[in-house]
Amino acid sequence: MSSLLLSRLSAHMLCAILIFQVACKANAYRPFNDFSTRGYSYNSLEDGVEEIMSFDQLLPAPVYPEGGGFARGAIDLGGIEVFKAKYFKKIWDTQGGGLDNVGASFYEPTKIPTGFHLLGHYCKLNTKPMLKAVLTAKDTTRDTSFGAALERPIDYTLVWTSKGTTLSIGQDVDGYIWLPIPPHGYKTIGHIVTTSPVKPSLDKVRCVRSDLTDLIEVDDSIWGSSDINLYSTKPISTNGGLGVPTGTFLALNNHSGTHGLACLKMVKNDANSTHPTIEQIKVMITAFAPLVYFHPDEEFFPSSVTWFFNNGAQVFDPSPHPIINNGEFLPRNGTIDDSFLDLPSDQSLKNKVKKGSLSDAVAYIHAKPAPTFTDIVIWLYYPFNGGSKLQVGYFTLNLGMIGEHVGDWEHIRLRIGNYDGVLQSIYLSQHAKGEWIPADNFEYINGRPMVYASLHDHAHYNAPTKKIHFNAEEFVDPNDKQKLKREVKSHDPRNLSPLKFGFGPVDEADKSNHVFDILASPSSYEIVYADNCTETIVPPPWLDYTGRWGPKITYAWKEKALIVIDSLPLPLWVKIISRKIILKLPAETYGEEGPEGPKMKGNWNGDERT
């Protein structure tokens, strides 16, 4: 056989393999609620063959009952219809710079339905998953007396280029970040990124009529170098909840302290038209309610509020008396320190109530619809918070009663897109703050995410873990660290903590047979509040209680912690370093005062702390 024939056969075989690989890759992901099934046609790709990727989660949407504009694919904001991009092509990336010097990547939405336009590009740290919904927009204005809803920019300003940078950011080609200049009466929503010094086409992006936009504020830092910083943005918290996040990024160089970016705004007369009905909310809960697993050594479980009241709980305002009628007569107009709840005075009953009652536990649901997503906030009540642990190098110290307090409210927040009714991300509360985690970073059982509550203090995690939640390493002298490492070599390695070398209060979360199933029975959850809901929800009386859910304890916890440390069977240098850490820890590290109730917390009406 001739070499020419072999060459042709090899080329044909290679082509067949490539086609097979592409076909397999295409079949590996099937987007749900695809616009192509709804009569939309996709714009053709601009650059020929390119790498297209999807950040969509693979969780399917449940079947929702009909009603309103929820889960219909696109959302009408009034004058503008928005569509959440599913597919992206990478424009430019760096392998260095920014947080932990891991670099960032820049993407352009692609395969968007005909008639929709870009509002800007998307940027994320290379090690971070995609959390933001990136919107494209379509002009639906019928009354053009105020101008079209979308217009091309009149020019571009170069905000920054990597060309000539003295820092090593690991780029293959130079990147350029452009700010579209809007016509008079219009606002810019996002930046455009190129790998060419030539200005992008004016047809590349659209600006939005000013009355259809809202103000934004800086959210989280994404990436930066010596002369540029990139941030995610969000609607300002004072805009009444009608601001719509667009998923674009903000670029600020060192020569500009202000910016001209905006977000979209719901201006439709029926602003609640995209919100789910109560029946649709119930479907969300049934489909996505997490299973909460507790540590094998857990002693203090959740209960229902009613169980807590009915088993001897007291209210002090200021004198003690029993709580009756589901909290109907609890103080409602006082300050946080005007009253507090406490355990029963009877010791045997007190010991019982401290342990909670998993079989009687109830998840209290607060539904928070916004124009483009709905949050299902799941509140769990624990009558008691157990003692804490301290990590010192490789050693985990049990601090006994340090950290104990009456009353503990924890929550999990599910974010479901109003476009498609799909679970996007989950917020897990952890010690007065927490973290947003993409939905596909969880384990699932029958489509429901698994959440792990840490031992005694009930912080939430998406996997079994042992994690320092307050880094106290700055309080440790470098010489002490070396002494501790030398001391550890002579210690029995079987008793060493599996946690990496570190310092600070530590959480331990693991799986056991103790699990709270929110769907275990019809009484295992209760919708206590739904924002902007036309259907009647009767909140329980205790929800408006303004005092603390436990006494405010003031005692010398550091002195007690030192006594505990001295009594532990530890090497001398471990005790010395542990004492130094305890003496420098801030008081809030081991908060021991009863918490405020869910409705009194800032995140009831506002954003989560991360």
Coordinates of C-alpha atoms in Angstrom, one line a residue:
M1 CA 0.0 0.0 0.0
S2 CA 1.4 3.4 -1.0
S3 CA 2.4 6.0 1.6
L4 CA 0.0 8.4 0.0
L5 CA -2.9 6.0 0.5
L6 CA -1.9 5.4 4.1
S7 CA -1.7 9.1 4.7
R8 CA -5.2 9.5 3.3
L9 CA -6.6 6.6 5.4
S10 CA -4.9 8.0 8.5
A11 CA -6.5 11.4 7.8
H12 CA -9.9 9.9 7.3
M13 CA -9.6 7.8 10.5
L14 CA -8.5 10.8 12.5
C15 CA -11.4 12.8 11.2
A16 CA -13.8 10.0 12.2
I17 CA -12.3 9.8 15.7
L18 CA -12.7 13.6 16.1
I19 CA -16.3 13.5 14.9
F20 CA -17.0 10.6 17.3
Q21 CA -15.4 12.5 20.2
V22 CA -17.4 15.7 19.4
A23 CA -20.6 13.7 19.2
C24 CA -19.9 12.0 22.5
K25 CA -19.1 15.3 24.1
A26 CA -22.3 16.8 22.8
N27 CA -24.4 13.9 24.1
A28 CA -22.8 14.1 27.5
Y29 CA -24.7 17.2 28.3
R30 CA -28.3 17.9 27.4
P31 CA -29.5 21.4 28.4
F32 CA -32.8 21.4 30.1
N33 CA -35.6 23.8 29.1
D34 CA -33.6 24.5 25.9
F35 CA -34.9 27.6 24.0
S36 CA -34.6 25.6 20.7
T37 CA -37.7 23.7 21.8
R38 CA -39.6 26.9 22.3
G39 CA -39.4 28.2 18.8
Y40 CA -36.2 30.3 19.1
S41 CA -33.3 30.0 16.6
Y42 CA -29.7 30.5 17.7
N43 CA -27.4 33.2 16.3
S44 CA -24.7 31.7 14.2
L45 CA -21.2 31.5 15.7
E46 CA -18.9 34.3 14.7
D47 CA -15.5 32.8 14.7
G48 CA -16.0 29.5 12.9
V49 CA -14.8 26.4 14.9
E50 CA -14.4 27.4 18.6
E51 CA -14.6 25.8 22.0
I52 CA -18.1 26.2 23.4
M53 CA -18.7 25.3 27.1
S54 CA -21.7 25.3 29.4
F55 CA -21.8 26.3 33.0
D56 CA -25.3 25.1 33.4
Q57 CA -25.9 22.7 36.4
L58 CA -27.0 19.3 35.3
L59 CA -29.9 19.1 37.8
P60 CA -33.2 18.8 36.0
A61 CA -36.1 21.2 36.7
P62 CA -39.0 19.6 38.5
V63 CA -42.5 19.7 36.9
Y64 CA -44.1 22.9 38.2
P65 CA -47.9 23.5 38.2
E66 CA -48.9 26.2 35.7
G67 CA -49.2 29.8 37.0
G68 CA -47.7 33.2 36.3
G69 CA -44.4 33.9 34.5
F70 CA -42.3 31.5 36.6
A71 CA -40.0 29.0 34.9
R72 CA -41.0 30.0 31.3
G73 CA -37.4 30.4 30.0
A74 CA -37.1 34.2 29.6
I75 CA -38.3 37.0 31.8
D76 CA -40.0 40.2 30.8
L77 CA -38.7 43.1 32.8
G78 CA -40.8 45.6 31.0
G79 CA -39.4 47.0 27.8
I80 CA -36.6 44.4 28.0
E81 CA -36.8 40.6 27.9
V82 CA -33.8 38.8 29.4
F83 CA -32.4 35.4 28.7
K84 CA -29.8 33.6 30.9
A85 CA -26.9 32.5 28.7
K86 CA -26.1 28.8 28.9
Y87 CA -23.1 28.6 26.6
F88 CA -19.9 30.5 26.5
K89 CA -16.7 30.8 24.6
K90 CA -13.4 31.8 26.2
I91 CA -12.0 35.1 25.0
W92 CA -8.9 35.5 27.1
D93 CA -7.3 34.1 30.2
T94 CA -4.3 34.5 32.6
Q95 CA -2.6 31.8 34.7
G96 CA -1.4 34.2 37.4
G97 CA -2.3 37.4 39.3
G98 CA -5.2 38.0 41.6
L99 CA -6.2 36.0 44.6
D100 CA -3.6 33.2 45.3
N101 CA -2.0 34.0 42.0
V102 CA -4.3 31.5 40.1
G103 CA -5.4 33.8 37.3
A104 CA -8.8 34.5 35.7
S105 CA -10.7 33.7 32.6
F106 CA -13.0 35.9 30.5
Y107 CA -16.0 34.6 28.6
E108 CA -18.5 35.7 26.0
P109 CA -22.1 34.3 26.0
T110 CA -22.8 32.5 22.7
K111 CA -25.5 30.5 21.0
I112 CA -28.1 33.1 22.3
P113 CA -31.5 33.2 20.7
T114 CA -32.0 35.5 17.7
G115 CA -33.0 39.0 18.7
F116 CA -31.1 38.9 22.0
H117 CA -27.9 40.9 22.5
L118 CA -24.8 40.9 24.7
L119 CA -24.7 43.3 27.7
G120 CA -21.1 42.5 28.5
H121 CA -18.6 39.7 29.1
Y122 CA -18.1 37.5 32.2
C123 CA -15.0 37.0 34.3
K124 CA -14.2 34.5 37.0
L125 CA -11.2 33.3 39.0
N126 CA -9.8 30.1 37.4
T127 CA -10.3 28.1 40.6
K128 CA -13.9 29.3 41.1
P129 CA -17.0 27.8 39.6
M130 CA -19.5 29.9 37.9
L131 CA -22.2 31.3 40.3
K132 CA -23.6 34.3 38.4
A133 CA -26.4 34.2 35.8
V134 CA -25.1 36.1 32.8
L135 CA -28.0 37.9 31.0
T136 CA -28.6 38.8 27.4
A137 CA -31.4 41.2 26.4
K138 CA -34.0 41.7 23.8
D139 CA -35.8 45.0 23.1
T140 CA -39.6 44.6 23.5
T141 CA -40.6 48.2 23.7
R142 CA -43.7 49.1 21.7
D143 CA -43.8 52.8 22.7
T144 CA -40.6 54.3 21.3
S145 CA -41.4 57.9 22.2
F146 CA -38.7 57.6 24.9
G147 CA -36.3 55.8 22.5
A148 CA -35.5 52.1 22.0
A149 CA -34.7 50.0 25.0
L150 CA -31.4 49.0 23.6
E151 CA -28.9 51.0 21.6
R152 CA -25.4 50.4 20.3
P153 CA -22.5 52.3 22.0
I154 CA -21.1 55.3 20.3
D155 CA -17.5 54.4 21.1
Y156 CA -15.2 52.4 23.4
T157 CA -12.7 53.5 26.0
L158 CA -9.7 51.2 26.7
V159 CA -9.8 50.6 30.5
W160 CA -6.7 48.4 30.7
T161 CA -4.4 46.2 28.7
S162 CA -2.0 43.5 29.8
K163 CA 0.4 44.5 27.0
G164 CA 3.6 45.7 28.6
T165 CA 2.7 44.7 32.1
T166 CA 5.7 44.0 34.3
L167 CA 3.9 41.4 36.4
S168 CA 3.9 37.7 35.5
I169 CA 0.3 36.8 34.8
G170 CA 0.8 33.8 32.6
Q171 CA -0.9 35.0 29.5
D172 CA -0.5 33.5 26.0
V173 CA -1.6 36.7 24.3
D174 CA -2.3 40.3 25.4
G175 CA -5.8 41.1 26.7
Y176 CA -7.7 44.4 26.4
I177 CA -10.7 45.5 28.5
W178 CA -13.0 48.0 27.0
L179 CA -15.8 50.2 28.4
P180 CA -18.6 50.8 25.9
I181 CA -19.6 54.5 25.8
P182 CA -23.4 54.8 25.8
P183 CA -25.4 57.3 23.8
H184 CA -27.1 60.1 25.8
G185 CA -29.9 58.7 27.9
Y186 CA -28.4 55.2 28.1
K187 CA -26.3 53.2 30.5
T188 CA -23.5 50.7 30.1
I189 CA -24.0 47.3 31.7
G190 CA -20.7 45.5 31.2
H191 CA -17.2 45.5 29.7
I192 CA -16.0 43.8 26.5
V193 CA -12.7 41.9 26.4
T194 CA -10.6 41.3 23.3
T195 CA -7.1 40.1 22.4
S196 CA -6.7 42.8 19.9
P197 CA -5.8 46.5 20.3
V198 CA -8.5 47.3 17.7
K199 CA -11.7 48.6 19.2
P200 CA -14.6 46.1 19.2
S201 CA -17.4 46.5 16.7
L202 CA -20.1 48.9 17.9
D203 CA -22.6 46.2 17.1
K204 CA -20.9 43.8 19.6
V205 CA -22.9 45.0 22.7
R206 CA -25.9 47.0 23.6
C207 CA -26.4 49.8 26.1
V208 CA -29.7 50.1 28.0
R209 CA -32.1 53.1 28.3
S210 CA -31.4 54.8 31.6
D211 CA -35.0 54.4 33.0
L212 CA -34.7 50.6 32.6
T213 CA -31.5 50.4 34.7
D214 CA -30.6 50.7 38.4
L215 CA -27.5 51.5 40.4
I216 CA -25.0 48.8 41.4
E217 CA -22.4 48.4 44.1
V218 CA -19.2 46.4 44.3
D219 CA -19.7 42.9 45.5
D220 CA -16.7 40.6 45.6
S221 CA -13.2 40.9 44.2
I222 CA -12.5 38.7 41.3
W223 CA -9.0 39.4 40.0
G224 CA -6.4 42.1 39.7
S225 CA -2.8 43.1 39.0
S226 CA -0.8 46.2 40.0
D227 CA -3.0 48.6 38.0
I228 CA -6.4 46.9 37.5
N229 CA -8.9 45.4 39.8
L230 CA -12.0 43.4 38.7
Y231 CA -15.1 42.9 40.8
S232 CA -18.5 41.3 40.6
T233 CA -21.4 43.6 41.2
K234 CA -24.9 43.6 42.6
P235 CA -27.9 46.0 42.7
I236 CA -27.6 48.4 45.6
S237 CA -29.4 47.1 48.7
T238 CA -31.7 50.2 48.9
N239 CA -33.4 49.8 45.5
G240 CA -36.5 48.0 46.8
G241 CA -35.5 44.6 45.4
L242 CA -36.3 45.5 41.8
G243 CA -32.7 45.6 40.6
V244 CA -31.7 42.7 38.4
P245 CA -28.1 41.3 38.6
T246 CA -26.6 40.8 35.1
G247 CA -23.5 38.7 35.8
T248 CA -21.1 41.1 34.1
F249 CA -18.0 42.4 35.9
L250 CA -16.6 45.8 36.8
A251 CA -13.0 46.8 35.9
L252 CA -11.4 49.7 37.8
N253 CA -7.9 50.9 37.1
N254 CA -5.8 52.9 39.5
H255 CA -6.6 56.1 37.6
S256 CA -10.4 55.9 38.0
G257 CA -12.2 55.7 41.3
T258 CA -15.7 55.8 39.8
H259 CA -17.5 53.8 37.1
G260 CA -20.5 54.2 34.8
L261 CA -21.9 50.7 35.0
A262 CA -25.5 49.9 35.9
C263 CA -27.7 46.8 36.2
L264 CA -31.2 46.1 34.8
K265 CA -34.4 46.9 36.7
M266 CA -37.8 45.3 36.8
V267 CA -40.1 48.1 35.6
K268 CA -43.1 46.0 34.5
N269 CA -46.3 47.1 36.2
D270 CA -46.8 43.6 37.5
A271 CA -43.4 43.3 39.0
N272 CA -44.3 40.0 40.7
S273 CA -45.3 38.3 37.5
T274 CA -42.1 36.1 37.5
H275 CA -42.6 35.1 41.1
P276 CA -43.6 31.5 41.9
T277 CA -47.0 30.7 43.4
I278 CA -47.2 29.0 46.8
E279 CA -47.9 25.7 45.0
Q280 CA -44.8 26.2 42.9
I281 CA -42.8 27.0 46.1
K282 CA -44.0 23.7 47.6
V283 CA -42.7 21.9 44.5
M284 CA -39.3 23.6 45.0
I285 CA -39.2 22.5 48.6
T286 CA -40.2 18.9 47.7
A287 CA -37.6 18.8 44.9
F288 CA -34.6 20.5 46.5
A289 CA -35.0 20.3 50.3
P290 CA -31.7 19.2 51.7
L291 CA -31.0 16.2 54.0
V292 CA -29.1 17.5 57.0
Y293 CA -26.7 15.0 58.5
F294 CA -25.2 15.3 62.0
H295 CA -21.9 14.2 63.4
P296 CA -21.8 10.8 65.1
D297 CA -20.9 12.4 68.4
E298 CA -23.7 15.1 68.2
E299 CA -25.6 15.6 71.5
F300 CA -27.7 18.7 70.7
F301 CA -30.2 18.3 67.9
P302 CA -32.9 20.7 66.5
S303 CA -36.5 20.7 67.6
S304 CA -39.6 22.6 66.7
V305 CA -40.1 25.9 68.4
T306 CA -43.4 24.5 69.7
W307 CA -41.7 21.5 71.3
F308 CA -39.2 23.9 73.0
F309 CA -42.1 26.0 74.4
N310 CA -44.2 23.0 75.5
N311 CA -41.3 21.5 77.4
G312 CA -40.9 24.2 80.0
A313 CA -39.0 27.0 78.2
Q314 CA -39.3 30.4 79.9
V315 CA -39.3 34.0 78.9
F316 CA -37.6 36.6 81.1
D317 CA -39.0 40.1 80.6
P318 CA -37.5 40.7 83.2
S319 CA -39.2 38.2 85.5
P320 CA -39.5 34.6 84.3
H321 CA -42.8 33.0 83.2
P322 CA -43.9 30.2 80.9
I323 CA -44.4 30.7 77.2
I324 CA -47.9 29.9 76.0
N325 CA -50.0 29.8 72.8
N326 CA -47.0 29.4 70.5
G327 CA -45.4 32.6 71.7
E328 CA -48.5 34.8 71.3
F329 CA -47.6 36.9 74.3
L330 CA -43.8 37.2 73.7
P331 CA -42.5 40.8 73.5
R332 CA -42.8 42.2 70.0
N333 CA -41.8 45.8 70.2
G334 CA -38.7 45.8 72.4
T335 CA -35.0 45.8 71.8
I336 CA -32.8 42.7 71.5
D337 CA -31.8 43.0 75.2
D338 CA -35.2 43.7 76.7
S339 CA -36.0 40.0 77.1
F340 CA -34.6 36.5 76.6
L341 CA -35.7 32.9 76.5
D342 CA -34.2 30.2 78.6
L343 CA -34.3 26.5 79.4
P344 CA -36.7 25.0 82.0
S345 CA -35.7 25.6 85.6
D346 CA -36.2 21.9 86.5
Q347 CA -32.8 20.2 86.0
S348 CA -34.1 17.0 84.5
L349 CA -36.3 18.8 82.1
K350 CA -33.5 21.2 81.3
N351 CA -31.2 18.3 80.4
K352 CA -33.9 16.9 78.1
V353 CA -34.6 20.2 76.3
K354 CA -30.9 20.9 75.8
K355 CA -30.7 17.7 73.6
G356 CA -33.5 18.8 71.3
S357 CA -35.8 16.4 69.6
L358 CA -34.9 15.4 66.1
S359 CA -38.2 13.5 65.6
D360 CA -40.1 16.8 66.4
A361 CA -37.8 19.1 64.4
V362 CA -39.4 21.5 61.9
A363 CA -37.8 23.5 59.1
Y364 CA -39.3 27.0 59.0
I365 CA -39.4 28.3 55.4
H366 CA -39.1 31.9 54.3
A367 CA -39.7 32.3 50.5
K368 CA -38.0 35.4 49.0
P369 CA -38.9 35.9 45.3
A370 CA -36.9 38.4 43.3
P371 CA -37.3 39.4 39.7
T372 CA -34.9 36.7 38.3
F373 CA -34.5 34.2 41.2
T374 CA -36.3 32.9 44.2
D375 CA -34.6 32.1 47.5
I376 CA -36.0 29.4 49.8
V377 CA -34.5 30.1 53.2
I378 CA -34.7 27.1 55.6
W379 CA -34.4 28.0 59.3
L380 CA -33.6 25.3 61.9
Y381 CA -33.9 25.9 65.6
Y382 CA -31.6 24.2 68.2
P383 CA -32.5 24.7 71.9
F384 CA -28.8 24.4 72.8
N385 CA -25.3 25.0 71.2
G386 CA -22.6 22.7 72.5
G387 CA -19.0 23.4 73.5
S388 CA -16.2 24.2 71.0
K389 CA -12.8 22.8 70.0
L390 CA -9.5 24.5 69.3
Q391 CA -6.9 23.4 66.8
V392 CA -3.3 23.9 67.8
G393 CA -0.9 22.7 65.2
Y394 CA -1.8 19.0 64.8
F395 CA -3.7 18.8 68.1
T396 CA -7.5 19.2 68.5
L397 CA -8.4 20.4 72.0
N398 CA -11.8 19.9 73.5
L399 CA -12.6 23.1 75.4
G400 CA -15.5 21.6 77.4
M401 CA -18.2 24.1 78.2
I402 CA -16.5 27.0 76.4
G403 CA -18.8 28.1 73.6
E404 CA -22.0 26.7 75.1
H405 CA -25.1 28.8 75.0
V406 CA -28.9 28.5 74.9
G407 CA -30.6 28.9 71.5
D408 CA -29.1 28.5 68.1
W409 CA -30.8 29.6 64.8
E410 CA -29.0 28.2 61.6
H411 CA -30.2 28.4 58.0
I412 CA -29.7 27.1 54.5
R413 CA -30.7 29.2 51.5
L414 CA -31.6 27.6 48.2
R415 CA -31.4 29.9 45.1
I416 CA -33.7 28.8 42.3
G417 CA -33.7 30.6 38.9
N418 CA -37.0 32.1 37.9
Y419 CA -36.1 31.4 34.3
D420 CA -36.2 27.7 34.5
G421 CA -37.0 26.7 38.1
V422 CA -33.6 25.0 38.5
L423 CA -31.6 25.0 41.7
Q424 CA -28.5 27.2 41.0
S425 CA -26.6 27.5 44.3
I426 CA -27.0 27.0 48.1
Y427 CA -25.9 29.3 50.9
L428 CA -24.7 27.5 54.0
S429 CA -24.6 29.5 57.3
Q430 CA -21.4 29.2 59.3
H431 CA -20.8 31.3 62.5
A432 CA -22.7 34.5 61.7
K433 CA -21.7 34.3 58.0
G434 CA -21.4 31.6 55.4
E435 CA -20.7 30.7 51.8
W436 CA -22.5 30.3 48.5
I437 CA -21.8 27.0 46.8
P438 CA -22.8 25.9 43.3
A439 CA -25.6 23.3 43.3
D440 CA -23.4 20.8 41.5
N441 CA -20.8 20.8 44.3
F442 CA -23.1 18.8 46.6
E443 CA -23.8 15.1 47.0
Y444 CA -27.4 14.1 46.1
I445 CA -29.9 11.5 47.2
N446 CA -32.9 11.3 44.8
G447 CA -32.1 14.7 43.6
R448 CA -31.9 16.3 47.0
P449 CA -28.6 17.8 48.3
M450 CA -26.8 16.5 51.4
V451 CA -25.8 19.1 54.0
Y452 CA -23.6 18.4 57.0
A453 CA -24.0 20.1 60.4
S454 CA -20.9 20.5 62.4
L455 CA -20.5 19.0 65.9
H456 CA -22.2 21.1 68.7
D457 CA -22.3 24.5 66.9
H458 CA -24.2 23.3 63.8
A459 CA -22.4 25.3 61.1
H460 CA -23.3 23.9 57.6
Y461 CA -21.0 22.3 55.1
N462 CA -21.5 20.5 51.7
A463 CA -19.3 17.5 52.7
P464 CA -17.8 15.9 55.7
T465 CA -15.0 18.2 56.9
K466 CA -12.7 19.3 59.6
K467 CA -12.2 23.0 59.2
I468 CA -10.7 25.9 61.1
H469 CA -13.4 28.6 60.9
F470 CA -11.3 31.4 62.5
N471 CA -7.7 31.5 61.5
A472 CA -5.6 32.3 64.6
E473 CA -2.2 31.6 63.0
E474 CA -1.3 35.3 63.2
F475 CA -1.4 35.0 66.9
V476 CA 1.3 32.3 67.0
D477 CA 5.0 33.2 67.1
P478 CA 7.1 31.5 64.3
N479 CA 9.5 30.2 66.9
D480 CA 6.6 28.6 68.8
K481 CA 5.4 26.9 65.6
Q482 CA 8.9 25.3 65.1
K483 CA 8.9 24.2 68.8
L484 CA 5.5 22.7 68.3
K485 CA 6.5 20.8 65.2
R486 CA 9.6 19.4 67.0
E487 CA 7.4 18.4 70.0
V488 CA 4.9 16.7 67.7
K489 CA 7.6 14.3 66.4
S490 CA 7.8 12.7 69.8
H491 CA 4.0 12.5 70.2
D492 CA 2.0 9.4 69.4
P493 CA 1.0 9.9 65.7
R494 CA -2.1 7.8 66.2
N495 CA -3.5 10.7 68.3
L496 CA -2.7 13.4 65.8
S497 CA -5.5 15.2 64.1
P498 CA -6.0 14.5 60.4
L499 CA -6.4 18.3 59.9
K500 CA -3.5 20.0 58.3
F501 CA -1.2 22.0 60.6
G502 CA -3.2 25.1 61.7
F503 CA -4.5 27.2 64.6
G504 CA -8.0 28.3 65.6
P505 CA -11.5 27.2 66.5
V506 CA -12.4 24.2 64.5
D507 CA -15.6 22.6 63.1
E508 CA -16.0 18.9 62.6
A509 CA -18.8 17.6 60.3
D510 CA -19.4 14.0 59.4
K511 CA -22.2 11.6 58.4
S512 CA -24.1 9.4 60.8
N513 CA -27.5 7.8 61.2
H514 CA -28.8 11.1 62.7
V515 CA -30.4 12.9 59.8
F516 CA -33.1 15.5 59.6
D517 CA -35.3 14.9 56.6
I518 CA -37.4 18.1 55.9
L519 CA -39.9 16.0 54.0
A520 CA -40.2 13.2 56.6
S521 CA -43.8 14.2 57.3
P522 CA -46.3 16.9 56.3
S523 CA -45.4 18.6 59.6
S524 CA -41.6 18.6 59.1
Y525 CA -41.7 21.9 57.5
E526 CA -43.8 25.1 57.7
I527 CA -43.9 28.0 55.3
V528 CA -43.9 30.9 57.8
Y529 CA -43.4 33.8 55.4
A530 CA -43.5 34.6 51.7
D531 CA -42.4 38.0 50.4
N532 CA -44.8 39.8 48.0
C533 CA -47.2 36.9 48.0
T534 CA -50.8 37.3 47.1
E535 CA -51.8 34.1 48.8
T536 CA -52.4 34.1 52.6
I537 CA -49.6 33.0 54.9
V538 CA -50.2 33.2 58.6
P539 CA -46.9 33.6 60.4
P540 CA -46.5 32.0 63.8
P541 CA -46.7 34.5 66.7
W542 CA -43.1 33.8 67.8
L543 CA -41.7 35.0 64.5
D544 CA -42.2 38.6 65.6
Y545 CA -40.5 38.1 69.0
T546 CA -37.9 40.9 69.3
G547 CA -35.8 39.6 72.2
R548 CA -33.0 37.0 72.5
W549 CA -33.6 33.2 72.2
G550 CA -31.2 32.6 75.1
P551 CA -29.6 34.5 78.0
K552 CA -26.7 36.9 77.5
I553 CA -23.9 35.3 79.4
T554 CA -21.0 37.3 80.7
Y555 CA -18.2 35.4 82.4
A556 CA -14.4 35.1 82.1
W557 CA -14.4 32.5 79.3
K558 CA -10.8 33.0 78.6
E559 CA -9.8 32.2 82.2
K560 CA -12.0 29.1 82.1
A561 CA -10.5 28.0 78.8
L562 CA -7.0 28.3 80.3
I563 CA -8.0 26.1 83.2
V564 CA -9.4 23.5 80.7
I565 CA -6.1 23.6 78.7
D566 CA -4.0 23.2 81.8
S567 CA -6.0 20.0 82.7
L568 CA -5.5 18.3 79.3
P569 CA -2.9 15.6 78.9
L570 CA -0.8 17.6 76.4
P571 CA 2.9 18.3 75.9
L572 CA 4.1 21.4 77.6
W573 CA 4.7 23.5 74.5
V574 CA 1.3 22.7 73.2
K575 CA -0.2 24.1 76.4
I576 CA 1.9 27.2 76.2
I577 CA 1.0 28.0 72.6
S578 CA -2.7 27.2 73.3
R579 CA -2.7 29.6 76.2
K580 CA -1.2 32.3 73.9
I581 CA -3.9 31.8 71.3
I582 CA -6.8 31.8 73.8
L583 CA -5.6 35.1 75.3
K584 CA -5.5 36.8 71.8
L585 CA -8.8 35.5 70.4
P586 CA -11.5 38.1 70.0
A587 CA -14.5 37.8 72.3
E588 CA -17.0 37.0 69.4
T589 CA -15.0 33.9 68.6
Y590 CA -16.8 32.0 71.3
G591 CA -20.1 33.9 71.3
E592 CA -22.1 32.7 74.3
E593 CA -25.2 34.9 74.2
G594 CA -28.6 33.9 72.9
P595 CA -29.2 34.8 69.2
E596 CA -31.9 37.0 67.8
G597 CA -34.8 35.3 65.9
P598 CA -34.8 34.8 62.1
K599 CA -37.0 37.9 61.3
M600 CA -34.7 40.1 63.4
K601 CA -31.6 39.2 61.5
G602 CA -30.2 41.4 58.8
N603 CA -30.4 38.7 56.1
W604 CA -34.2 38.4 56.6
N605 CA -34.6 41.4 54.3
G606 CA -31.0 41.8 53.0
D607 CA -28.1 39.9 51.6
E608 CA -26.1 37.0 53.1
R609 CA -22.8 37.6 54.8
T610 CA -19.9 35.8 53.2

